[in-house]
PDB file of C-alpha atoms in Angstrom:
ATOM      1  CA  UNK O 217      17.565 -41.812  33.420  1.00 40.00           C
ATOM      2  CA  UNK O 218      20.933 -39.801  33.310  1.00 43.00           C
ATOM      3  CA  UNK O 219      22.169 -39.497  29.337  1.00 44.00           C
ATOM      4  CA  UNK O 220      25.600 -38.391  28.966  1.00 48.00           C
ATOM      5  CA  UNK O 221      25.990 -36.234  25.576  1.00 47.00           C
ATOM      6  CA  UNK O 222      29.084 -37.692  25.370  1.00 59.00           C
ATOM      7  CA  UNK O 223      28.182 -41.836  25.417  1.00 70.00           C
ATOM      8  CA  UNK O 224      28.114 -43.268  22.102  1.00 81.00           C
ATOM      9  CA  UNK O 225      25.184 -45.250  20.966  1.00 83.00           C
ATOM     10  CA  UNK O 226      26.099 -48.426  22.479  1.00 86.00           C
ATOM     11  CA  UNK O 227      26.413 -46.539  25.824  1.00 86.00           C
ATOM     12  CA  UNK O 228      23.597 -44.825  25.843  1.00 85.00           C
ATOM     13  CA  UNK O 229      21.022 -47.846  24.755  1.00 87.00           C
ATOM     14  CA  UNK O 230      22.755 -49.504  27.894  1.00 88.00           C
ATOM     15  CA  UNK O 231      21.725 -46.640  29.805  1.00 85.00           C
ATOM     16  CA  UNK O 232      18.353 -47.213  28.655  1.00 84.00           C
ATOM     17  CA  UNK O 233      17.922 -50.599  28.912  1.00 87.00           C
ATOM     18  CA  UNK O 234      19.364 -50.230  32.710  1.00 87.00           C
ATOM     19  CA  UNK O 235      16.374 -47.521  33.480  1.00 84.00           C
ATOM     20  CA  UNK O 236      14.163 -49.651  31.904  1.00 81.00           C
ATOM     21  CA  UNK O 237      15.078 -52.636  34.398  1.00 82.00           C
ATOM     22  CA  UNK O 238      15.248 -50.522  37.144  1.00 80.00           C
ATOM     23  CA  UNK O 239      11.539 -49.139  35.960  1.00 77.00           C
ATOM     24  CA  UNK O 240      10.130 -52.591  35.780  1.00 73.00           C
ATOM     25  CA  UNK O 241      11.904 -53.541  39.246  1.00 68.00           C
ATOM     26  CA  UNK O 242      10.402 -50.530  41.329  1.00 64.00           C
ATOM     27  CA  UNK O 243       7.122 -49.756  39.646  1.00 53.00           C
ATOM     28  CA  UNK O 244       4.285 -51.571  40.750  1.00 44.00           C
ATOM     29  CA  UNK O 245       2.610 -53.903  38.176  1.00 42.00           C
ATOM     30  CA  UNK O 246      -1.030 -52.637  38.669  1.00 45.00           C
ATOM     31  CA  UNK O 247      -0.037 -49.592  37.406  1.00 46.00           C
ATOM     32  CA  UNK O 248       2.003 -50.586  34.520  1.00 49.00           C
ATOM     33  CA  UNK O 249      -1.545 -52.696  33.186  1.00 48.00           C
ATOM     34  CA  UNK O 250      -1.958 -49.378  31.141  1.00 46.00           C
ATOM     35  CA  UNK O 251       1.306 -47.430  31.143  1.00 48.00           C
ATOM     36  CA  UNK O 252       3.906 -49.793  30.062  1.00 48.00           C
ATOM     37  CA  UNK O 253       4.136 -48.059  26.909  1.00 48.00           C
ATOM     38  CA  UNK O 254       5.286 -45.315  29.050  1.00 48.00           C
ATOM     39  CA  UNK O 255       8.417 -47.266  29.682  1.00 51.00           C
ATOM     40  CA  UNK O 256       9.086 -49.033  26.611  1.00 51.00           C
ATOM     41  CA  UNK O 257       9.763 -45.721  23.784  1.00 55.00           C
ATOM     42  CA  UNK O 258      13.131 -45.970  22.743  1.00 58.00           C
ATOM     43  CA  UNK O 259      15.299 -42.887  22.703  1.00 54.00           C
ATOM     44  CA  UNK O 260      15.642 -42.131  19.057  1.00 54.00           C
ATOM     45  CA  UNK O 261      17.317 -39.418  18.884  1.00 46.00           C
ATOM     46  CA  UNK O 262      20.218 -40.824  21.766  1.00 47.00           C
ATOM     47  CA  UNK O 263      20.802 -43.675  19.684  1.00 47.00           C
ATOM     48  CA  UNK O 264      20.850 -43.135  16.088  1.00 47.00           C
ATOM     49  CA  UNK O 265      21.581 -46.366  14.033  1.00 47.00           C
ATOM     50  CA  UNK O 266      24.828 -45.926  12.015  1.00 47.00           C
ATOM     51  CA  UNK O 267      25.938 -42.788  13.738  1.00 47.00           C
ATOM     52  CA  UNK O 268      29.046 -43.080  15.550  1.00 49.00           C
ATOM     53  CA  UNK O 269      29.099 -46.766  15.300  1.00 49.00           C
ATOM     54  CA  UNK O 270      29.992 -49.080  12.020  1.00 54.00           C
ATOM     55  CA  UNK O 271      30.694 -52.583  11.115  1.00 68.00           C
ATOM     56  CA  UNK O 272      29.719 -54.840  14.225  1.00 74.00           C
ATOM     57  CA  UNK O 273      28.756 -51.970  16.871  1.00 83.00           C
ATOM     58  CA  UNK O 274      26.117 -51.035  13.751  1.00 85.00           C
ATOM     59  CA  UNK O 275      25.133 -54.485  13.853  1.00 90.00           C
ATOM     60  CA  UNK O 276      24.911 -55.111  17.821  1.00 90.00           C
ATOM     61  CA  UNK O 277      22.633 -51.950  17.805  1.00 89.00           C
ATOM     62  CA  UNK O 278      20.346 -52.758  14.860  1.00 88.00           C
ATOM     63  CA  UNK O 279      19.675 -55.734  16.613  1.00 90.00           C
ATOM     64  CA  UNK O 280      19.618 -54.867  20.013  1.00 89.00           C
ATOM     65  CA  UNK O 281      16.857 -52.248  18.818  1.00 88.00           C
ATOM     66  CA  UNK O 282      14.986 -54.903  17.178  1.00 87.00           C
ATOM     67  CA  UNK O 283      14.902 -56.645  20.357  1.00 87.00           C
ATOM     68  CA  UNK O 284      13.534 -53.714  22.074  1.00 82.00           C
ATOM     69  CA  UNK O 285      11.159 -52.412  19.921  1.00 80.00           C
ATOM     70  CA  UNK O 286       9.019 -56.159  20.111  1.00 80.00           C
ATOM     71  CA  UNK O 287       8.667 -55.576  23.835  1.00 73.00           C
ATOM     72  CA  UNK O 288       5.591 -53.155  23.602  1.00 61.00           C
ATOM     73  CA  UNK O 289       4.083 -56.088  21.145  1.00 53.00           C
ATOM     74  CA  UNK O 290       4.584 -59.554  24.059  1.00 55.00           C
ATOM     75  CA  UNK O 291       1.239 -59.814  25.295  1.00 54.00           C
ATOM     76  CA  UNK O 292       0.418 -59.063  29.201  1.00 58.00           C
ATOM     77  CA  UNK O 293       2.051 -61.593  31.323  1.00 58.00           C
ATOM     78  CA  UNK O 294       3.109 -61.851  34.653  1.00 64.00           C
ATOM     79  CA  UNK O 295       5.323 -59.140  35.731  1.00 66.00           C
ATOM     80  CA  UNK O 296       7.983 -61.835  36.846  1.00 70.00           C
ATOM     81  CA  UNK O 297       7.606 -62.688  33.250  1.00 75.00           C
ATOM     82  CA  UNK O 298       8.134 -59.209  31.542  1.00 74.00           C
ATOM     83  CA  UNK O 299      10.994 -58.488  33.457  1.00 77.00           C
ATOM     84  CA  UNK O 300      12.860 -61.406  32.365  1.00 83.00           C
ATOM     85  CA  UNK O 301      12.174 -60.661  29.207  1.00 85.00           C
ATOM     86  CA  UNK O 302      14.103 -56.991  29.975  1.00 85.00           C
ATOM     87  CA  UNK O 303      16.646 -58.505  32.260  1.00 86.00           C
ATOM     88  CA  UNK O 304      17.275 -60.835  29.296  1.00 90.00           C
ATOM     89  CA  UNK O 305      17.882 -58.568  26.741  1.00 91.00           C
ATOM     90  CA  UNK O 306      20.155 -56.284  28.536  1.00 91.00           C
ATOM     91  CA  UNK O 307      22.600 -59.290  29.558  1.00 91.00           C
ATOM     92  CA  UNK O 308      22.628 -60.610  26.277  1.00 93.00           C
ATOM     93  CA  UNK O 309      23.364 -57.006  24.520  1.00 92.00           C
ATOM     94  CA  UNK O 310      25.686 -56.783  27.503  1.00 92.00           C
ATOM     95  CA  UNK O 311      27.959 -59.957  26.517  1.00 93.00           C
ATOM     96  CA  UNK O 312      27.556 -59.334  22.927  1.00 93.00           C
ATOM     97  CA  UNK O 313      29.670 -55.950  23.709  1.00 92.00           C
ATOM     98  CA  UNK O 314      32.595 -58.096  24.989  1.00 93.00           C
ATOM     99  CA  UNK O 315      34.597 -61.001  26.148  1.00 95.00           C
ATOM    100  CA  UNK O 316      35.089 -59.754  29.705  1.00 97.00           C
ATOM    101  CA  UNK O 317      30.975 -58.992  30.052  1.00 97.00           C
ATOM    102  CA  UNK O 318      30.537 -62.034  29.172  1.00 97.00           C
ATOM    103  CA  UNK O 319      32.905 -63.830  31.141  1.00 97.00           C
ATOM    104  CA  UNK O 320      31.788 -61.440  34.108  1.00 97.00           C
ATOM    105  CA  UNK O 321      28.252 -62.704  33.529  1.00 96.00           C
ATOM    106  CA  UNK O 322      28.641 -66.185  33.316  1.00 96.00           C
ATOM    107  CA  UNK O 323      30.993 -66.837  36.419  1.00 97.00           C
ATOM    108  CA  UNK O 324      29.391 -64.067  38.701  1.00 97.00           C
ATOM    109  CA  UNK O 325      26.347 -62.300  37.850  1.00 93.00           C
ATOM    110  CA  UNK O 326      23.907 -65.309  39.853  1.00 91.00           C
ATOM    111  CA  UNK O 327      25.603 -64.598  43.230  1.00 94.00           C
ATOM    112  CA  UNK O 328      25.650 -61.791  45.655  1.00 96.00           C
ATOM    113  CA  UNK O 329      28.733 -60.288  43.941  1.00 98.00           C
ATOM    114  CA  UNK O 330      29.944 -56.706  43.302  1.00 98.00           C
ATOM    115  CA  UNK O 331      32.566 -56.326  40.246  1.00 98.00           C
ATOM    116  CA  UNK O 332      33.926 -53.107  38.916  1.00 98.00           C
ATOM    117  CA  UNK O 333      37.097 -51.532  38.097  1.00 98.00           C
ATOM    118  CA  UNK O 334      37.701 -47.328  38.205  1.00 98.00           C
ATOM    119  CA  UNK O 335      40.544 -45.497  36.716  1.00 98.00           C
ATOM    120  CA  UNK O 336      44.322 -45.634  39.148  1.00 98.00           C
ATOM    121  CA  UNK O 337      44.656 -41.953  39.970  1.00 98.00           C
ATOM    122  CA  UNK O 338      46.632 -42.815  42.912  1.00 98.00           C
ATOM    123  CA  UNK O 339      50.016 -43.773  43.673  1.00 98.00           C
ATOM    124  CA  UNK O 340      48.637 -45.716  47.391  1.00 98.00           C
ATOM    125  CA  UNK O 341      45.618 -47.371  44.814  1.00 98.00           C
ATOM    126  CA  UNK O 342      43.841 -47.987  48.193  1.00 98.00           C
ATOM    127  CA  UNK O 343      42.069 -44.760  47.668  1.00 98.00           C
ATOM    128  CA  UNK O 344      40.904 -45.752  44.041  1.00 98.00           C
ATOM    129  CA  UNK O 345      39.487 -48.860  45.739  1.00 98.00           C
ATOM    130  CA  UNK O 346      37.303 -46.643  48.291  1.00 98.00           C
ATOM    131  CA  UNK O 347      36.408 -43.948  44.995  1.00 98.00           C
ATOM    132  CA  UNK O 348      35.233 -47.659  43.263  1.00 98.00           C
ATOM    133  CA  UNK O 349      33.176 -48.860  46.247  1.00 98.00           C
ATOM    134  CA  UNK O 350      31.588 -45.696  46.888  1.00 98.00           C
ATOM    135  CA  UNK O 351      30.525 -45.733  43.409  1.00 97.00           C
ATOM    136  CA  UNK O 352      32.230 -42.656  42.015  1.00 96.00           C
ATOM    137  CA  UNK O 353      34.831 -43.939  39.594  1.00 96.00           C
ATOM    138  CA  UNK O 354      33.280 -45.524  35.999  1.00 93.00           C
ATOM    139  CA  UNK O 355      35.011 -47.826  34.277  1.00 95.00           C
ATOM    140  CA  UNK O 356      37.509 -46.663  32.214  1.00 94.00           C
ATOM    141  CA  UNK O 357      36.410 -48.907  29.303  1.00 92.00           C
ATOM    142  CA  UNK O 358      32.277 -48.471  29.741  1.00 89.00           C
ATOM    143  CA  UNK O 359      32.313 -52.238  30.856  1.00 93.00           C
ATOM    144  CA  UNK O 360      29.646 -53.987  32.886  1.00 93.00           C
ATOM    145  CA  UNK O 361      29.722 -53.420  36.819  1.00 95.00           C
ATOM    146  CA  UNK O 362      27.759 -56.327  38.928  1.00 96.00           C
ATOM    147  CA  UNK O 363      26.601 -54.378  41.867  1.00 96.00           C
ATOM    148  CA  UNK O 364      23.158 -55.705  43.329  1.00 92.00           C
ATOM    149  CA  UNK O 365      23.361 -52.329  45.596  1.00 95.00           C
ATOM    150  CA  UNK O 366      22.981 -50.354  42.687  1.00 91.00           C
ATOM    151  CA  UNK O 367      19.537 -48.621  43.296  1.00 89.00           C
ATOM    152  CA  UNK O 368      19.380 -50.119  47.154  1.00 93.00           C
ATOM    153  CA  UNK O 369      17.601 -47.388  49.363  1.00 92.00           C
ATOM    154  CA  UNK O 370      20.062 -48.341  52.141  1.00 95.00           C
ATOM    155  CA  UNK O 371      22.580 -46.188  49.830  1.00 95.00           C
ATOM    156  CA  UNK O 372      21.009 -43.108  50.401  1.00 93.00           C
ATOM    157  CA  UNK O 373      22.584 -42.945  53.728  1.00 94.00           C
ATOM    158  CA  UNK O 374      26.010 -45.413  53.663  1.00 95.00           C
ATOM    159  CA  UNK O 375      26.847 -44.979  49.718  1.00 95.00           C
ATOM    160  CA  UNK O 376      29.174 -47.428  49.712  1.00 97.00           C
ATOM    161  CA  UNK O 377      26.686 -49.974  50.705  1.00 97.00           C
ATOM    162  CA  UNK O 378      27.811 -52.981  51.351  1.00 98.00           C
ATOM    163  CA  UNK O 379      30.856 -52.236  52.203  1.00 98.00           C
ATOM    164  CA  UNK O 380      32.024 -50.078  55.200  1.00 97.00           C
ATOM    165  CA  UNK O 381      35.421 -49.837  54.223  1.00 97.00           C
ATOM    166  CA  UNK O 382      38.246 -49.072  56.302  1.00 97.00           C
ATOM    167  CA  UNK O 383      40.228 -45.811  55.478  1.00 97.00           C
ATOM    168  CA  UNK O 384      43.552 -46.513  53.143  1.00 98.00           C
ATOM    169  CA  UNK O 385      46.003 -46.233  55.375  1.00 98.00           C
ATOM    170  CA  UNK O 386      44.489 -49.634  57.541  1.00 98.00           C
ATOM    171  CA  UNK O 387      44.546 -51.615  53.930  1.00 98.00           C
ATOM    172  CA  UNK O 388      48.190 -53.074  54.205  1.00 97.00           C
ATOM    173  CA  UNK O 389      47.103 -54.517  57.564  1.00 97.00           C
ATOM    174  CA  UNK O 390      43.825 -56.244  56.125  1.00 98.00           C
ATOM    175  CA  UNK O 391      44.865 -57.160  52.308  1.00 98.00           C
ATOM    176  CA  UNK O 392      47.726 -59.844  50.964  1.00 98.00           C
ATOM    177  CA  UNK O 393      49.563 -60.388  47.920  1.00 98.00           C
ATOM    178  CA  UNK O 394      47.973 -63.138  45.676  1.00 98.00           C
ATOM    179  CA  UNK O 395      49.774 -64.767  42.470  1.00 98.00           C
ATOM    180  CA  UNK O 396      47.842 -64.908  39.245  1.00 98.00           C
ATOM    181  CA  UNK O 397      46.932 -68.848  39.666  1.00 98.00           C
ATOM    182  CA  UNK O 398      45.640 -67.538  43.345  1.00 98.00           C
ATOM    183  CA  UNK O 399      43.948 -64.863  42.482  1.00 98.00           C
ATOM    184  CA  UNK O 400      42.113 -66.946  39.346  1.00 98.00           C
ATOM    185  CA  UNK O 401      41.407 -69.356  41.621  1.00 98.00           C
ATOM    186  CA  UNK O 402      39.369 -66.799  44.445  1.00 98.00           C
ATOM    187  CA  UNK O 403      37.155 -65.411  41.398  1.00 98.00           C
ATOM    188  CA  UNK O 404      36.482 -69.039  40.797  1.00 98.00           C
ATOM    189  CA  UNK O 405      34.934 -69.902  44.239  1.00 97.00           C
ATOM    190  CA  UNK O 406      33.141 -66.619  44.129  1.00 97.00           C
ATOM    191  CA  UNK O 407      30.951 -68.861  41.666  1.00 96.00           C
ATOM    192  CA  UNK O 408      29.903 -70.640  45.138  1.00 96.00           C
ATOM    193  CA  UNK O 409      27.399 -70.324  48.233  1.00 94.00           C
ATOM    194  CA  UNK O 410      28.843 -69.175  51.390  1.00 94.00           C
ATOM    195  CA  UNK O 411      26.462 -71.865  52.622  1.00 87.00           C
ATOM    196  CA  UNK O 412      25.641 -75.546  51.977  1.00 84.00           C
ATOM    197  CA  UNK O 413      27.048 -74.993  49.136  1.00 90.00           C
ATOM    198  CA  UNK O 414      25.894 -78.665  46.536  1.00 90.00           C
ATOM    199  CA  UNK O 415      28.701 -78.143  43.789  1.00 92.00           C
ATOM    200  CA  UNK O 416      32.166 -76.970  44.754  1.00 95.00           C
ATOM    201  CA  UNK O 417      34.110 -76.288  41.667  1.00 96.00           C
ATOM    202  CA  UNK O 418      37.110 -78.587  42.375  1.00 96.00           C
ATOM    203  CA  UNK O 419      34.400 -80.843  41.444  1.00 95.00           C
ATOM    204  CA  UNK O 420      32.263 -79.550  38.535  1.00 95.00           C
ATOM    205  CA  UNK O 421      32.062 -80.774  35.122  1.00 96.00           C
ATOM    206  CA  UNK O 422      32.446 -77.253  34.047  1.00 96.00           C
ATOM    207  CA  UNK O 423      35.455 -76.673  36.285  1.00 97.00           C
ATOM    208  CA  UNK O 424      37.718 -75.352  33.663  1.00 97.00           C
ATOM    209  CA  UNK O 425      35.585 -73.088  31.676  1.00 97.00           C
ATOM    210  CA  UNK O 426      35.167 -71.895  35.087  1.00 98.00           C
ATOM    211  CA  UNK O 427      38.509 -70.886  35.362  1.00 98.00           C
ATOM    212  CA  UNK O 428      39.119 -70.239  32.072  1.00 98.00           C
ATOM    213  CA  UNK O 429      36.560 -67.247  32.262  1.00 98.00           C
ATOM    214  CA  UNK O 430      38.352 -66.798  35.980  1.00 98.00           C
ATOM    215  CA  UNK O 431      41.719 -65.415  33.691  1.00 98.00           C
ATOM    216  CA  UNK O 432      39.202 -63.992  31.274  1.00 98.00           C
ATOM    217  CA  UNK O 433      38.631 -61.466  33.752  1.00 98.00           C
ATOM    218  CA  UNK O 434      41.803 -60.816  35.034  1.00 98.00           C
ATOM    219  CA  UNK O 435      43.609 -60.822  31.658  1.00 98.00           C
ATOM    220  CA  UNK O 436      42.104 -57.391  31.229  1.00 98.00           C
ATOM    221  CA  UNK O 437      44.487 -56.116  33.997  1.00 98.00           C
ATOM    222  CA  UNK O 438      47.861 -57.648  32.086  1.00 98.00           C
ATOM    223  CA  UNK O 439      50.709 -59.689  33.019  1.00 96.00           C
ATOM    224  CA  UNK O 440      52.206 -56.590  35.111  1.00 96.00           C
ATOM    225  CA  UNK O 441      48.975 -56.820  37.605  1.00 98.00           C
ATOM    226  CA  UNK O 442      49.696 -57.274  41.336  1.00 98.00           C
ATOM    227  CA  UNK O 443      46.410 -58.851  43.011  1.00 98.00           C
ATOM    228  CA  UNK O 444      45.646 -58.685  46.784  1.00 98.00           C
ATOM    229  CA  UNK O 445      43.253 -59.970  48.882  1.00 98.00           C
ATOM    230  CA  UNK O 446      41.618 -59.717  52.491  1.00 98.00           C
ATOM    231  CA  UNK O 447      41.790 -63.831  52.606  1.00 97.00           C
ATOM    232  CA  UNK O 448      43.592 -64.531  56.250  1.00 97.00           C
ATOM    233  CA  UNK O 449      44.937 -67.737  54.212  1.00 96.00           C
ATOM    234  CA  UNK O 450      46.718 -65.249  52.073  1.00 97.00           C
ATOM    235  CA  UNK O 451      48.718 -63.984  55.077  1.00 96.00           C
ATOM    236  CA  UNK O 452      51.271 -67.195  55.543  1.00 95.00           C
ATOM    237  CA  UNK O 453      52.325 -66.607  51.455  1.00 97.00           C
ATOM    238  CA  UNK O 454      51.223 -65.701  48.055  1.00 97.00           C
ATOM    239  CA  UNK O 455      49.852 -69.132  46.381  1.00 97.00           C
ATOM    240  CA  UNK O 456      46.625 -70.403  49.324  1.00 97.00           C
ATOM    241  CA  UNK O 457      44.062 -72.907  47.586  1.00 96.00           C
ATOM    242  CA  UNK O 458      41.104 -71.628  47.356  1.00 97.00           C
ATOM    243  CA  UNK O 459      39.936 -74.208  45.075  1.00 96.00           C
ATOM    244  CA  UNK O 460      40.595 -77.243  47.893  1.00 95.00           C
ATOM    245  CA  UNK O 461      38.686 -74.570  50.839  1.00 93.00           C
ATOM    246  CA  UNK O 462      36.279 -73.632  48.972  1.00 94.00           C
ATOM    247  CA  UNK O 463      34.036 -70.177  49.409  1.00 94.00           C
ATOM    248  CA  UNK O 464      32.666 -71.303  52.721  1.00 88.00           C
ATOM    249  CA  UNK O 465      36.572 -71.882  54.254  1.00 86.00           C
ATOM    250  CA  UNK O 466      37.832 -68.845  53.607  1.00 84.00           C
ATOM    251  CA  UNK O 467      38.086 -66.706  56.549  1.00 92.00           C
ATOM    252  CA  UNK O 468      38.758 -63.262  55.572  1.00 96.00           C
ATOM    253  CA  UNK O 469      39.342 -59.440  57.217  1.00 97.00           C
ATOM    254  CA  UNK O 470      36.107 -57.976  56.413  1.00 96.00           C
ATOM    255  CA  UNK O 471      35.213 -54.807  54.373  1.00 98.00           C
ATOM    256  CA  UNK O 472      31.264 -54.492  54.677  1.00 97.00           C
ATOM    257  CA  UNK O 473      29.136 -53.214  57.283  1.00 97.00           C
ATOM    258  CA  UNK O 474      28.268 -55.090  60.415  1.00 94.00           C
ATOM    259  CA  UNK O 475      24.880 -53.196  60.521  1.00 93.00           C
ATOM    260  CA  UNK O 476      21.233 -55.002  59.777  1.00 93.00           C
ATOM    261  CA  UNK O 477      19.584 -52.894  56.863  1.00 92.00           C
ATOM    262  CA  UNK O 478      17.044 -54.294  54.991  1.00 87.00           C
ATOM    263  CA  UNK O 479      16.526 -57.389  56.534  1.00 89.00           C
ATOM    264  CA  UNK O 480      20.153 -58.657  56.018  1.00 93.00           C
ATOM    265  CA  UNK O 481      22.812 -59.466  57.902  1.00 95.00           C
ATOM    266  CA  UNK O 482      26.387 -59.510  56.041  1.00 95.00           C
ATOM    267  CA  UNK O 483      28.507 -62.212  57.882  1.00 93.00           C
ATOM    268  CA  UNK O 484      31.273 -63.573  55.276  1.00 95.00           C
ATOM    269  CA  UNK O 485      32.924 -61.688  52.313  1.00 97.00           C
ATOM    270  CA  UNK O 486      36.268 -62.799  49.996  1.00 98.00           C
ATOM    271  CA  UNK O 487      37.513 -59.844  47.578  1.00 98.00           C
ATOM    272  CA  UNK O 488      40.100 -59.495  45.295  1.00 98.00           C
ATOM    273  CA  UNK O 489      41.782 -56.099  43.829  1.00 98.00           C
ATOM    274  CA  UNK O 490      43.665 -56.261  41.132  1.00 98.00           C
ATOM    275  CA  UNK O 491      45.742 -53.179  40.170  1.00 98.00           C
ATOM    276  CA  UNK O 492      47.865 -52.265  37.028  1.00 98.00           C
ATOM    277  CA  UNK O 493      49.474 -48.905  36.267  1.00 98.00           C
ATOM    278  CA  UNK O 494      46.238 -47.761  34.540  1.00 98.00           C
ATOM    279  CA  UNK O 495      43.456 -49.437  36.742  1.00 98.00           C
ATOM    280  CA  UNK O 496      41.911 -50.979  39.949  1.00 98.00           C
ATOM    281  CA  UNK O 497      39.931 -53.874  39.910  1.00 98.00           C
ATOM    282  CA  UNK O 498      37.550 -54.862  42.716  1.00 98.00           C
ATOM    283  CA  UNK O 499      35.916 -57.903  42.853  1.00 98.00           C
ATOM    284  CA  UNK O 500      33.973 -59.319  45.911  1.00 98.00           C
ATOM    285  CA  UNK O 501      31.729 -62.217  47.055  1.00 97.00           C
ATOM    286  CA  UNK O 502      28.813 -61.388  50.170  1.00 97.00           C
ATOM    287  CA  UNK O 503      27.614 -63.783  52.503  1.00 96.00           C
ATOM    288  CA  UNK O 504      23.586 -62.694  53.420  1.00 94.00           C
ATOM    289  CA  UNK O 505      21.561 -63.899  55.782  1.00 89.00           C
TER     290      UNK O 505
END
């Protein structure tokens, strides 16, 4: 677990609760049956209660530690079991830090998704895109990333995993303009399978909340954001309907690796960058097989 002397409290029980995932995730249960202790102390001394935090970070932290500190207590279950109870905890402290974390949980954290936004260092913000992919830009707010990749092997030797991206100076062949209702409508099909997909959601009950946390998301970026896309519909003008095509009709230049790693093949992909003076966002459904 890497602990930044600089995070505040909030950041650093994040950290910890992210380790502790990851922990649960690679360890093998057998050997947990007497060293899940092991996993479960909390790092006092990185996350003081009422230092550096007051009013409702102080509170978010009191009870996020309360949360914690019963884990040792659950009795032995099924490590499917105990892990949702970790993965649980860490999503809800997660949306209880913010709007956006929750609005990035709720619409895309149950697909094969990857969501983050880095700092905009560069005039040609294509290269910010490649620093986010690769993983080497945080967010400039400390706000949740979606990255399934995250601790993937396959990253030890292609780090931006999935993605093979193609050098900047090829992205104003593969990328086109979006408007905000566009754009708001591609993170809303994200929601969707690439495949057989039973609920569109032009036709959910829920299709506006879907949408609304669609312009949750890209509100952070501001009404000066220009969004692009690698959608081939985008290519004939600014405004395509992703809500009537759906996930599975969108045809799209791809940015991922052709390659079969891990037993998966990635066919189908729809991304969406959004970039203000200040930051990049990059946002991006995978197809798997």
């Amino acid at each position: 677990m890497i602990l930044r002397a600089a995070q505040s409290p909030l950041d650093l029980l994040d950290t910890h609760l992210e380790a502790l995932s990851d922990a649960l995730w690679d360890a093998h249960w057998d050997a947990l049956d007497d060293g899940t202790d092991a996993l479960l102390p909390i790092p006092e001394p990185l996350v003081p209660v009422g230092e550096g935090v007051d009013g409702e970070d102080d509170e978010l932290l009191s009870w996020a530690l309360g949360r914690l500190r019963t884990l040792p207590a659950i009795p032995h279950q099924s490590k499917d079991a105990f892990q949702l109870e970790v993965g649980n905890l860490l999503a809800e402290f997660r949306s209880r830090r913010s709007p956006w974390n929750a609005a990035a949980l709720r619409l895309l954290d149950d697909n094969y998704t990857f969501v983050a936004t880095g700092p905009r260092r560069h005039k040609d913000w294509a290269h910010d895109v490649l620093a986010i992919m690769h993983r080497s830009a945080p967010d400039p707010r400390g706000w949740i990333r979606l990255d399934w990749d995250r601790t993937n092997t396959v990253r030890h030797t292609m780090p931006a995993y999935p993605f093979d991206p193609p050098a900047a100076s090829r992205f104003p062949d593969l990328l086109h303009r979006l408007d905000e209702e566009a754009a708001t409508a591609a993170l809303a099909v994200m929601t969707e399978e690439w495949q057989a997909e039973p609920a569109p959601v032009r036709s959910r009950p829920d299709r506006d909340a879907v949408l609304t946390d669609a312009r949750t998301l890209l509100g952070r970026y501001g009404p000066t954001a220009c969004y692009w896309t690698n959608a081939m519909a985008a290519a004939s003008g600014p405004d395509p309907d992703f809500l009537t095509s759906g996930l599975s009709g969108s045809r799209s230049h791809s940015f991922l690796t052709g390659e079969y790693l891990n037993g998966l093949d990635l066919l189908d992909d729809l991304g969406l960058i959004a970039v203000n003076e200040d930051e990049v966002g990059v946002f991006w459904s995978i197809g798997a097989y």
